Amino acid sequence: MAQSVPASLKPFNTFGIEATCNELLSFNDEQAIQSWLRDSQPDIDSLFILGGGSNLLLLDHIDLTFIQPNILGIAYQEKGASDEVLVTAGAGVNWHELVLDTLSNGYSGLENLSLIPGNVGAAPIQNIGAYGVELKDCFVTLRAVELTSGEVKEFSAEDCQFGYRDSIFKNSLKGRYVITQVTLRLSKKLQPHIDYAPLKQILADKTEITAPIISQAVIAIRRSKLPDPAKLGNAGSFFKNPVITVEQYLTLQNAFPEMVAYQIDNEHYKLAAGWLIEQAGLKGYRQGDAGVHEKQALVLVNYGRATGQDILNIAKEVRDKVLELFGVQLEPEVWIIGEQKIF
Ligand SMILES: Cc1cc2nc3c(=O)[nH]c(=O)nc-3n(C[C@H](O)[C@H](O)[C@H](O)COP(=O)(O)OP(=O)(O)OC[C@H]3O[C@@H](n4cnc5c(N)ncnc54)[C@H](O)[C@@H]3O)c2cc1C
């Protein structure tokens, strides 16, 4: 176990926000987590599990101990003569490195999820998704250490209760388990998911579609649309796309015929939060070093020296303006960690 009191959490969050915590502990395997829990018997409400810090907004000093499972390793298991292959990766493996590793081994399944920042251990938390594919589509099982008992538990897809940017780990089991490894189902034979319009368009002139080609197309689209956190601090989509009832949708559609929406089932529609924010005139809006990205309104950015509170203030303005104009409540997708609670 590596232990440190970080002077700054700036290198540990893609927003690039200055913040501190009580202690940062890093673990290289499951047993190290278990022995630390046994020896120190921590109050689990004093802990925060840190992955790659790409979905966090940190506020000033955080009165918590951060624990980071830096468990590495990728292992494959082929399933006899079938096309199915299982991949098991440690929680600390960088997600995109896992995607590239599966592709270089000739396996498909993760190509649409290329270039999503963060680590494998966090992927099930919000059931990461992009370009028509979600983690749950290839998820098999995960291992996690329960923070109260130190016991290891395996979770099936059903146990995880995956939903849109959601799982049991954001609800009844929030902050209760450290995920240590994840197993996913891949295939030797590509089943392409290329219905998403920009993807379809970029692939239209290709004579052959392979998983690496889909991955490259996804990477190109993402690079053209989303700011690179290494250059401009951000945590991806700040808000979730709101889900509304058919009745709400029909009322809004009447008032805003050009509104971007997708039907999810017979009773619900999902709205494009980025469109709502853009219509509210907030695309490119800036207050000091905190702002709404000029190309992608769903992304809040740190132009350099913004504090967590500066970003939060912008988020609040965005939320209030959208509520006032459309009567739709935006919920953050990003985890806001610290004292202030406005959402
Ligand atoms: C530019 C950009 C683009 C993005 N695009 C997408 C996208 O297309 N789709 C998408 O779904 N997300 C996207 N995101 C959000 C982010 O990449 C994902 O949420 C990612 O899974 C977060 O991983 P992380 O390791 O950085 O987790 P962190 O930000 O460190 O943590 C996120 C949450 O997971 C918990 N957690 C982390 N690791 C573990 C663990 N091992 N066990 C238990 N809990 C844990 C944390 O406590 C926290 O609650 C984007 C972010 C950025 C910056």
Short mmCIF file of C-alpha atoms and ligand atoms in Angstrom, two decimals, residues 12 14 48-56 69 91 115-123 125-131 165 169 177-180 222 226-229 234-237 333 335 337, ligand 1:
data_model
loop_
_atom_site.label_atom_id
_atom_site.label_comp_id
_atom_site.label_asym_id
_atom_site.label_seq_id
_atom_site.Cartn_x
_atom_site.Cartn_y
_atom_site.Cartn_z
CA PHE A 12 -6.02 13.31 -9.91
CA THR A 14 -9.50 15.84 -15.22
CA PHE A 48 -13.96 8.06 -1.08
CA ILE A 49 -13.01 5.63 -3.86
CA LEU A 50 -10.95 7.29 -6.57
CA GLY A 51 -10.52 5.98 -10.10
CA GLY A 52 -9.02 8.14 -12.83
CA GLY A 53 -10.85 11.26 -11.57
CA SER A 54 -12.58 11.90 -14.91
CA ASN A 55 -16.12 12.13 -13.58
CA LEU A 56 -15.54 14.29 -10.52
CA PRO A 69 -7.43 0.59 -6.37
CA ALA A 91 -9.79 -1.90 -11.69
CA LEU A 115 -11.40 6.94 -25.73
CA ILE A 116 -13.75 7.19 -22.74
CA PRO A 117 -11.43 8.50 -20.00
CA GLY A 118 -11.06 6.80 -16.62
CA ASN A 119 -10.32 3.35 -15.29
CA VAL A 120 -11.93 -0.07 -15.64
CA GLY A 121 -13.10 -0.11 -12.00
CA ALA A 122 -15.32 2.92 -12.51
CA ALA A 123 -16.87 1.72 -15.78
CA ILE A 125 -20.54 2.63 -11.70
CA GLN A 126 -22.40 4.68 -14.29
CA ASN A 127 -22.61 1.92 -16.92
CA ILE A 128 -20.42 3.94 -19.30
CA GLY A 129 -21.88 4.37 -22.74
CA ALA A 130 -21.25 6.02 -26.08
CA TYR A 131 -22.35 5.74 -29.70
CA ARG A 165 -25.65 6.15 -16.63
CA PHE A 169 -23.37 1.44 -7.04
CA TYR A 177 -17.85 -1.57 -2.42
CA VAL A 178 -14.45 -1.11 -4.08
CA ILE A 179 -14.59 -2.76 -7.47
CA THR A 180 -11.35 -4.67 -8.01
CA ARG A 222 -14.74 12.32 -30.06
CA LEU A 226 -14.96 16.93 -26.99
CA PRO A 227 -12.21 18.97 -25.35
CA ASP A 228 -9.12 16.96 -24.41
CA PRO A 229 -8.83 17.17 -20.58
CA ASN A 234 -13.37 19.07 -18.00
CA ALA A 235 -15.21 15.94 -16.85
CA GLY A 236 -17.10 15.14 -20.05
CA SER A 237 -20.88 15.61 -20.01
CA GLU A 333 -23.75 13.16 -14.29
CA TRP A 335 -19.95 13.43 -8.91
CA ILE A 337 -17.39 15.85 -3.89
C1 LIG B 1 -13.62 14.18 -22.00
C2 LIG B 1 -14.52 13.18 -21.30
C3 LIG B 1 -15.41 12.43 -22.04
C4 LIG B 1 -16.24 11.49 -21.39
N1 LIG B 1 -17.08 10.75 -22.17
C5 LIG B 1 -17.87 9.82 -21.58
C6 LIG B 1 -18.73 8.99 -22.37
O1 LIG B 1 -18.76 9.09 -23.60
N2 LIG B 1 -19.52 8.10 -21.74
C7 LIG B 1 -19.49 7.94 -20.38
O2 LIG B 1 -20.23 7.09 -19.87
N3 LIG B 1 -18.69 8.70 -19.61
C8 LIG B 1 -17.87 9.63 -20.17
N4 LIG B 1 -17.07 10.41 -19.39
C9 LIG B 1 -17.10 10.25 -17.93
C10 LIG B 1 -16.01 9.30 -17.36
O3 LIG B 1 -15.07 9.00 -18.34
C11 LIG B 1 -16.62 7.99 -16.86
O4 LIG B 1 -17.60 8.25 -15.89
C12 LIG B 1 -15.56 7.06 -16.24
O5 LIG B 1 -16.09 5.78 -16.05
C13 LIG B 1 -15.01 7.60 -14.93
O6 LIG B 1 -13.90 6.81 -14.60
P1 LIG B 1 -12.84 7.27 -13.53
O7 LIG B 1 -11.92 6.08 -13.30
O8 LIG B 1 -12.19 8.50 -13.94
O9 LIG B 1 -13.74 7.45 -12.25
P2 LIG B 1 -13.72 8.62 -11.16
O10 LIG B 1 -14.08 9.90 -11.81
O11 LIG B 1 -12.44 8.58 -10.37
O12 LIG B 1 -14.91 8.16 -10.22
C14 LIG B 1 -16.23 8.18 -10.68
C15 LIG B 1 -17.13 7.48 -9.67
O13 LIG B 1 -16.80 6.08 -9.63
C16 LIG B 1 -16.40 5.68 -8.31
N5 LIG B 1 -15.32 4.70 -8.47
C17 LIG B 1 -14.20 4.87 -9.21
N6 LIG B 1 -13.48 3.73 -9.21
C18 LIG B 1 -14.16 2.84 -8.43
C19 LIG B 1 -13.92 1.49 -8.01
N7 LIG B 1 -12.84 0.81 -8.40
N8 LIG B 1 -14.84 0.90 -7.19
C20 LIG B 1 -15.94 1.56 -6.77
N9 LIG B 1 -16.22 2.84 -7.13
C21 LIG B 1 -15.34 3.47 -7.95
C22 LIG B 1 -15.95 6.96 -7.63
O14 LIG B 1 -16.07 6.86 -6.22
C23 LIG B 1 -16.92 7.97 -8.24
O15 LIG B 1 -18.14 7.89 -7.56
C24 LIG B 1 -16.20 11.33 -19.98
C25 LIG B 1 -15.28 12.11 -19.24
C26 LIG B 1 -14.45 13.02 -19.88
C27 LIG B 1 -13.46 13.81 -19.08
#
